[in-house]
Amino acid sequence: MMTTSRKNDPLEPAGPDCDVVTVPARQGLEAVDILRRGAGDAVGPVLHDGGGDTLGFLVPPGTAAAWDVPGSVCTETDGRGLRLAPDVPEEGSDWLVPPGEADLATDPAVLREALGEAQRMIEAADSCS
């Protein structure tokens, strides 16, 4: 018998629509670590693709209109795409940080800062090898 918490109940209504910021997996994993080390629950739900090449951060709708971070793409869902529900929204993907663990979308300004810090860390590590 499978038990679920109320937050993960598939019968509960889904949350609001979200846009998705897609980044290379290495940068995304660093950003998730940075966000988790920050104050509060800074990281919202995060998807990873089946091949492990990219991560997708769910952000509030409308973020795509002003997203300008090099090396990443923000996709609008226009109310027809991802929702903050525990079901995996796309075949070949899975939750790295599921909605039940992070109910709110990631703040775009906080994500932008974490992605920049992650990129600087990666560049510094690569220059040492």
Coordinates of N, CA and C in Angstrom, one line a residue:
M1 N 0.8 -1.2 0.0 CA 0.0 0.0 0.0 C 0.9 1.2 0.0
M2 N 0.6 2.1 -0.9 CA 1.4 3.3 -1.0 C 0.7 4.5 -0.3
T3 N 1.4 5.2 0.6 CA 0.9 6.3 1.2 C 1.5 7.6 0.7
T4 N 0.8 8.6 0.7 CA 1.3 9.9 0.2 C 1.0 11.0 1.2
S5 N 1.8 12.0 1.3 CA 1.5 13.1 2.1 C 0.4 13.9 1.3
R6 N -0.2 14.8 2.0 CA -1.3 15.6 1.4 C -0.7 16.5 0.3
K7 N 0.6 16.9 0.4 CA 1.2 17.8 -0.6 C 1.4 17.0 -1.9
N8 N 1.6 15.7 -1.8 CA 1.9 14.9 -2.9 C 0.7 14.2 -3.5
D9 N -0.5 14.4 -3.0 CA -1.7 13.8 -3.4 C -2.0 14.1 -4.8
P10 N -2.0 13.2 -5.7 CA -2.3 13.5 -7.1 C -3.8 14.0 -7.3
L11 N -4.6 13.8 -6.3 CA -6.0 14.2 -6.5 C -6.2 15.7 -6.0
E12 N -5.1 16.2 -5.4 CA -5.2 17.6 -5.0 C -5.1 18.5 -6.3
P13 N -5.7 19.7 -6.3 CA -5.6 20.5 -7.5 C -4.1 21.0 -7.7
A14 N -3.7 21.1 -9.0 CA -2.4 21.5 -9.3 C -2.2 23.0 -9.0
G15 N -1.0 23.4 -8.8 CA -0.7 24.8 -8.6 C -0.8 25.6 -9.9
P16 N -0.3 26.8 -9.8 CA -0.3 27.7 -11.0 C 0.6 27.3 -12.1
D17 N 0.4 27.7 -13.3 CA 1.3 27.4 -14.4 C 2.6 28.0 -14.1
C18 N 3.6 27.5 -14.8 CA 5.0 28.0 -14.6 C 5.7 28.0 -15.9
D19 N 6.7 28.9 -16.0 CA 7.7 28.9 -17.1 C 8.8 28.0 -16.6
V20 N 9.7 27.6 -17.6 CA 10.8 26.7 -17.2 C 12.1 27.3 -17.7
V21 N 13.1 27.4 -16.8 CA 14.4 27.8 -17.2 C 15.2 26.5 -17.3
T22 N 15.8 26.3 -18.5 CA 16.5 25.1 -18.8 C 18.0 25.5 -18.9
V23 N 18.8 24.7 -18.1 CA 20.3 25.0 -18.1 C 21.0 23.7 -18.2
P24 N 22.3 23.7 -18.6 CA 23.1 22.5 -18.6 C 23.2 21.9 -17.2
A25 N 23.2 20.6 -17.1 CA 23.0 19.9 -15.9 C 24.1 20.3 -14.8
R26 N 25.4 20.4 -15.3 CA 26.4 20.7 -14.3 C 26.2 22.1 -13.7
Q27 N 25.8 23.1 -14.4 CA 25.5 24.4 -13.9 C 24.3 24.4 -13.0
G28 N 23.3 23.6 -13.5 CA 22.0 23.5 -12.7 C 22.2 22.8 -11.4
L29 N 23.0 21.8 -11.3 CA 23.3 21.1 -10.1 C 24.0 22.0 -9.1
E30 N 25.0 22.7 -9.6 CA 25.7 23.7 -8.7 C 24.7 24.7 -8.2
A31 N 23.8 25.2 -9.1 CA 22.8 26.2 -8.7 C 21.9 25.7 -7.6
V32 N 21.5 24.4 -7.8 CA 20.6 23.8 -6.8 C 21.3 23.8 -5.4
D33 N 22.6 23.4 -5.4 CA 23.3 23.4 -4.2 C 23.4 24.8 -3.6
I34 N 23.7 25.8 -4.4 CA 23.8 27.2 -3.9 C 22.5 27.6 -3.3
L35 N 21.4 27.3 -4.0 CA 20.1 27.7 -3.5 C 19.7 27.0 -2.2
R36 N 20.1 25.8 -2.1 CA 19.7 25.0 -0.9 C 20.6 25.5 0.3
R37 N 21.8 26.0 0.0 CA 22.6 26.6 1.1 C 22.1 28.0 1.6
G38 N 21.3 28.6 0.7 CA 20.8 29.9 1.1 C 19.8 29.9 2.2
A39 N 19.4 31.1 2.5 CA 18.4 31.3 3.6 C 17.0 30.8 3.1
G40 N 16.3 30.1 3.9 CA 14.9 29.7 3.5 C 14.9 28.6 2.4
D41 N 13.7 28.5 1.9 CA 13.5 27.5 0.8 C 13.6 28.2 -0.5
A42 N 14.8 28.5 -1.0 CA 15.0 29.3 -2.2 C 14.8 28.5 -3.5
V43 N 14.9 27.2 -3.5 CA 14.8 26.4 -4.7 C 13.4 25.8 -4.8
G44 N 12.7 26.0 -5.9 CA 11.4 25.4 -6.2 C 11.6 24.1 -6.9
P45 N 10.6 23.6 -7.5 CA 10.7 22.3 -8.2 C 11.7 22.4 -9.3
V46 N 12.4 21.3 -9.5 CA 13.4 21.2 -10.5 C 13.3 19.8 -11.3
L47 N 13.3 19.9 -12.6 CA 13.2 18.7 -13.4 C 14.6 18.4 -14.0
H48 N 14.8 17.1 -14.2 CA 16.0 16.7 -15.0 C 15.6 15.8 -16.1
D49 N 16.3 15.9 -17.2 CA 15.9 15.1 -18.4 C 16.4 13.7 -18.2
G50 N 15.9 12.8 -19.0 CA 16.3 11.4 -18.9 C 17.8 11.1 -19.1
G51 N 18.4 11.9 -20.0 CA 19.8 11.7 -20.3 C 20.7 12.4 -19.4
G52 N 20.1 13.2 -18.5 CA 20.9 13.9 -17.5 C 21.7 15.1 -18.1
D53 N 21.3 15.6 -19.2 CA 22.0 16.7 -19.9 C 21.6 18.1 -19.4
T54 N 20.3 18.2 -19.0 CA 19.8 19.5 -18.6 C 18.9 19.4 -17.3
L55 N 18.8 20.5 -16.7 CA 17.9 20.7 -15.6 C 16.9 21.8 -15.9
G56 N 15.7 21.7 -15.5 CA 14.6 22.7 -15.7 C 14.1 23.2 -14.4
F57 N 14.3 24.5 -14.1 CA 13.8 25.2 -12.9 C 12.4 25.8 -13.2
L58 N 11.4 25.4 -12.4 CA 10.1 26.0 -12.6 C 10.2 27.4 -12.0
V59 N 9.7 28.4 -12.7 CA 9.7 29.8 -12.3 C 8.3 30.3 -12.6
P60 N 8.0 31.5 -12.0 CA 6.7 32.0 -12.2 C 6.4 32.3 -13.6
P61 N 5.1 32.2 -14.0 CA 4.7 32.6 -15.4 C 5.1 34.0 -15.7
G62 N 5.5 34.2 -17.0 CA 5.9 35.6 -17.4 C 7.4 35.8 -17.3
T63 N 8.1 34.9 -16.6 CA 9.6 35.0 -16.5 C 10.3 35.1 -17.9
A64 N 9.8 34.3 -18.8 CA 10.4 34.1 -20.1 C 10.5 35.4 -20.8
A65 N 9.6 36.3 -20.6 CA 9.6 37.6 -21.3 C 10.8 38.5 -21.0
A66 N 11.4 38.3 -19.9 CA 12.5 39.1 -19.5 C 13.8 38.3 -19.2
W67 N 13.8 37.0 -19.5 CA 14.9 36.2 -19.2 C 16.1 36.4 -20.2
D68 N 17.3 36.7 -19.6 CA 18.4 37.0 -20.5 C 19.7 36.4 -20.0
V69 N 19.7 35.3 -19.4 CA 20.9 34.7 -18.8 C 21.5 33.8 -19.9
P70 N 22.8 34.2 -20.3 CA 23.5 33.4 -21.3 C 23.6 31.9 -20.9
G71 N 23.5 31.0 -21.8 CA 23.7 29.6 -21.6 C 22.4 28.9 -21.0
S72 N 21.3 29.7 -20.9 CA 20.1 29.1 -20.4 C 18.9 29.6 -21.4
V73 N 17.8 28.9 -21.3 CA 16.7 29.2 -22.0 C 15.5 29.2 -21.1
C74 N 14.6 30.2 -21.2 CA 13.3 30.2 -20.4 C 12.2 30.0 -21.4
T75 N 11.4 29.0 -21.2 CA 10.3 28.7 -22.1 C 8.9 29.0 -21.4
E76 N 8.1 29.8 -22.1 CA 6.7 30.0 -21.6 C 5.9 28.8 -21.8
T77 N 5.0 28.6 -20.9 CA 4.0 27.5 -21.0 C 2.7 28.0 -21.5
D78 N 2.4 29.3 -21.4 CA 1.1 29.9 -21.9 C -0.1 29.2 -21.4
G79 N 0.0 28.6 -20.1 CA -1.2 28.0 -19.6 C -1.4 26.6 -20.1
R80 N -0.5 26.0 -20.9 CA -0.8 24.7 -21.5 C 0.3 23.8 -21.2
G81 N 1.2 24.1 -20.3 CA 2.4 23.3 -20.0 C 2.5 22.8 -18.6
L82 N 3.6 23.0 -18.0 CA 3.9 22.4 -16.7 C 3.1 23.1 -15.6
R83 N 2.7 22.3 -14.7 CA 2.0 22.8 -13.5 C 2.7 22.2 -12.3
L84 N 2.6 22.8 -11.2 CA 3.2 22.4 -9.9 C 2.4 21.2 -9.4
A85 N 2.5 20.1 -10.0 CA 1.9 18.8 -9.6 C 2.9 17.7 -9.5
P86 N 2.8 16.8 -8.7 CA 3.8 15.8 -8.5 C 4.0 14.8 -9.7
D87 N 3.1 14.7 -10.6 CA 3.3 13.9 -11.7 C 4.4 14.5 -12.6
V88 N 5.2 13.6 -13.2 CA 6.2 14.0 -14.1 C 5.6 14.5 -15.3
P89 N 5.8 15.8 -15.7 CA 5.1 16.4 -16.8 C 5.5 15.9 -18.2
E90 N 6.6 15.3 -18.4 CA 7.1 15.0 -19.7 C 7.8 13.6 -19.7
E91 N 7.5 12.8 -20.6 CA 8.2 11.5 -20.7 C 9.7 11.7 -20.9
G92 N 10.5 10.9 -20.1 CA 11.9 11.0 -20.2 C 12.5 12.0 -19.2
S93 N 11.6 12.5 -18.4 CA 12.1 13.5 -17.3 C 11.7 13.0 -16.0
D94 N 12.3 13.5 -14.9 CA 11.9 13.2 -13.6 C 12.2 14.4 -12.7
W95 N 11.7 14.4 -11.5 CA 11.9 15.5 -10.6 C 13.2 15.3 -9.8
L96 N 14.1 16.3 -9.8 CA 15.2 16.3 -9.0 C 14.8 16.9 -7.6
V97 N 14.0 17.9 -7.7 CA 13.3 18.5 -6.5 C 11.8 18.5 -6.8
P98 N 11.1 17.5 -6.2 CA 9.7 17.4 -6.6 C 8.8 18.5 -5.9
P99 N 7.7 18.8 -6.5 CA 6.8 19.8 -5.9 C 6.4 19.6 -4.5
G100 N 6.4 18.4 -4.0 CA 6.0 18.1 -2.6 C 7.1 18.6 -1.7
E101 N 8.3 18.7 -2.2 CA 9.4 19.2 -1.3 C 9.6 20.7 -1.5
A102 N 9.1 21.2 -2.5 CA 9.3 22.7 -2.8 C 8.0 23.1 -3.5
D103 N 7.1 23.8 -2.8 CA 5.8 24.1 -3.3 C 5.8 25.3 -4.2
L104 N 6.7 26.2 -4.1 CA 6.7 27.4 -4.9 C 7.7 27.4 -6.0
A105 N 7.5 28.1 -7.0 CA 8.4 28.2 -8.1 C 9.6 29.0 -7.6
T106 N 10.8 28.8 -8.2 CA 12.0 29.5 -7.9 C 11.9 31.0 -8.3
D107 N 12.3 31.9 -7.4 CA 12.3 33.3 -7.8 C 13.3 33.5 -8.9
P108 N 13.0 34.2 -10.0 CA 13.9 34.4 -11.1 C 15.1 35.2 -10.8
A109 N 15.0 36.2 -9.9 CA 16.2 37.0 -9.5 C 17.2 36.1 -8.7
V110 N 16.6 35.3 -7.8 CA 17.5 34.5 -7.0 C 18.1 33.4 -7.9
L111 N 17.4 32.8 -8.8 CA 17.9 31.8 -9.8 C 19.0 32.4 -10.6
R112 N 18.8 33.6 -11.1 CA 19.8 34.3 -12.0 C 21.1 34.5 -11.2
E113 N 21.0 34.9 -10.0 CA 22.2 35.1 -9.1 C 22.9 33.7 -8.9
A114 N 22.1 32.7 -8.6 CA 22.7 31.3 -8.3 C 23.4 30.8 -9.6
L115 N 22.7 31.0 -10.8 CA 23.3 30.5 -12.0 C 24.6 31.2 -12.3
G116 N 24.7 32.5 -12.0 CA 25.9 33.2 -12.2 C 27.0 32.7 -11.3
E117 N 26.7 32.5 -10.1 CA 27.7 32.0 -9.1 C 28.1 30.6 -9.5
A118 N 27.2 29.8 -9.9 CA 27.5 28.4 -10.4 C 28.5 28.4 -11.6
Q119 N 28.2 29.3 -12.5 CA 29.1 29.4 -13.7 C 30.5 29.9 -13.3
R120 N 30.6 30.8 -12.4 CA 31.9 31.2 -11.9 C 32.7 30.1 -11.2
M121 N 32.0 29.3 -10.4 CA 32.6 28.2 -9.7 C 33.1 27.1 -10.7
I122 N 32.3 26.9 -11.7 CA 32.7 25.9 -12.8 C 33.9 26.4 -13.5
E123 N 33.9 27.7 -13.9 CA 35.1 28.2 -14.6 C 36.3 28.2 -13.8
A124 N 36.2 28.5 -12.5 CA 37.3 28.4 -11.6 C 37.8 27.0 -11.4
A125 N 36.9 26.0 -11.3 CA 37.3 24.6 -11.1 C 38.0 24.1 -12.4
D126 N 37.5 24.5 -13.6 CA 38.0 24.1 -14.9 C 39.4 24.7 -15.1
S127 N 39.6 25.9 -14.6 CA 40.9 26.5 -14.8 C 42.0 25.9 -14.0
C128 N 41.6 25.2 -12.9 CA 42.6 24.5 -12.0 C 43.1 23.2 -12.6
S129 N 42.3 22.6 -13.5 CA 42.7 21.3 -14.0 C 43.6 21.3 -15.2

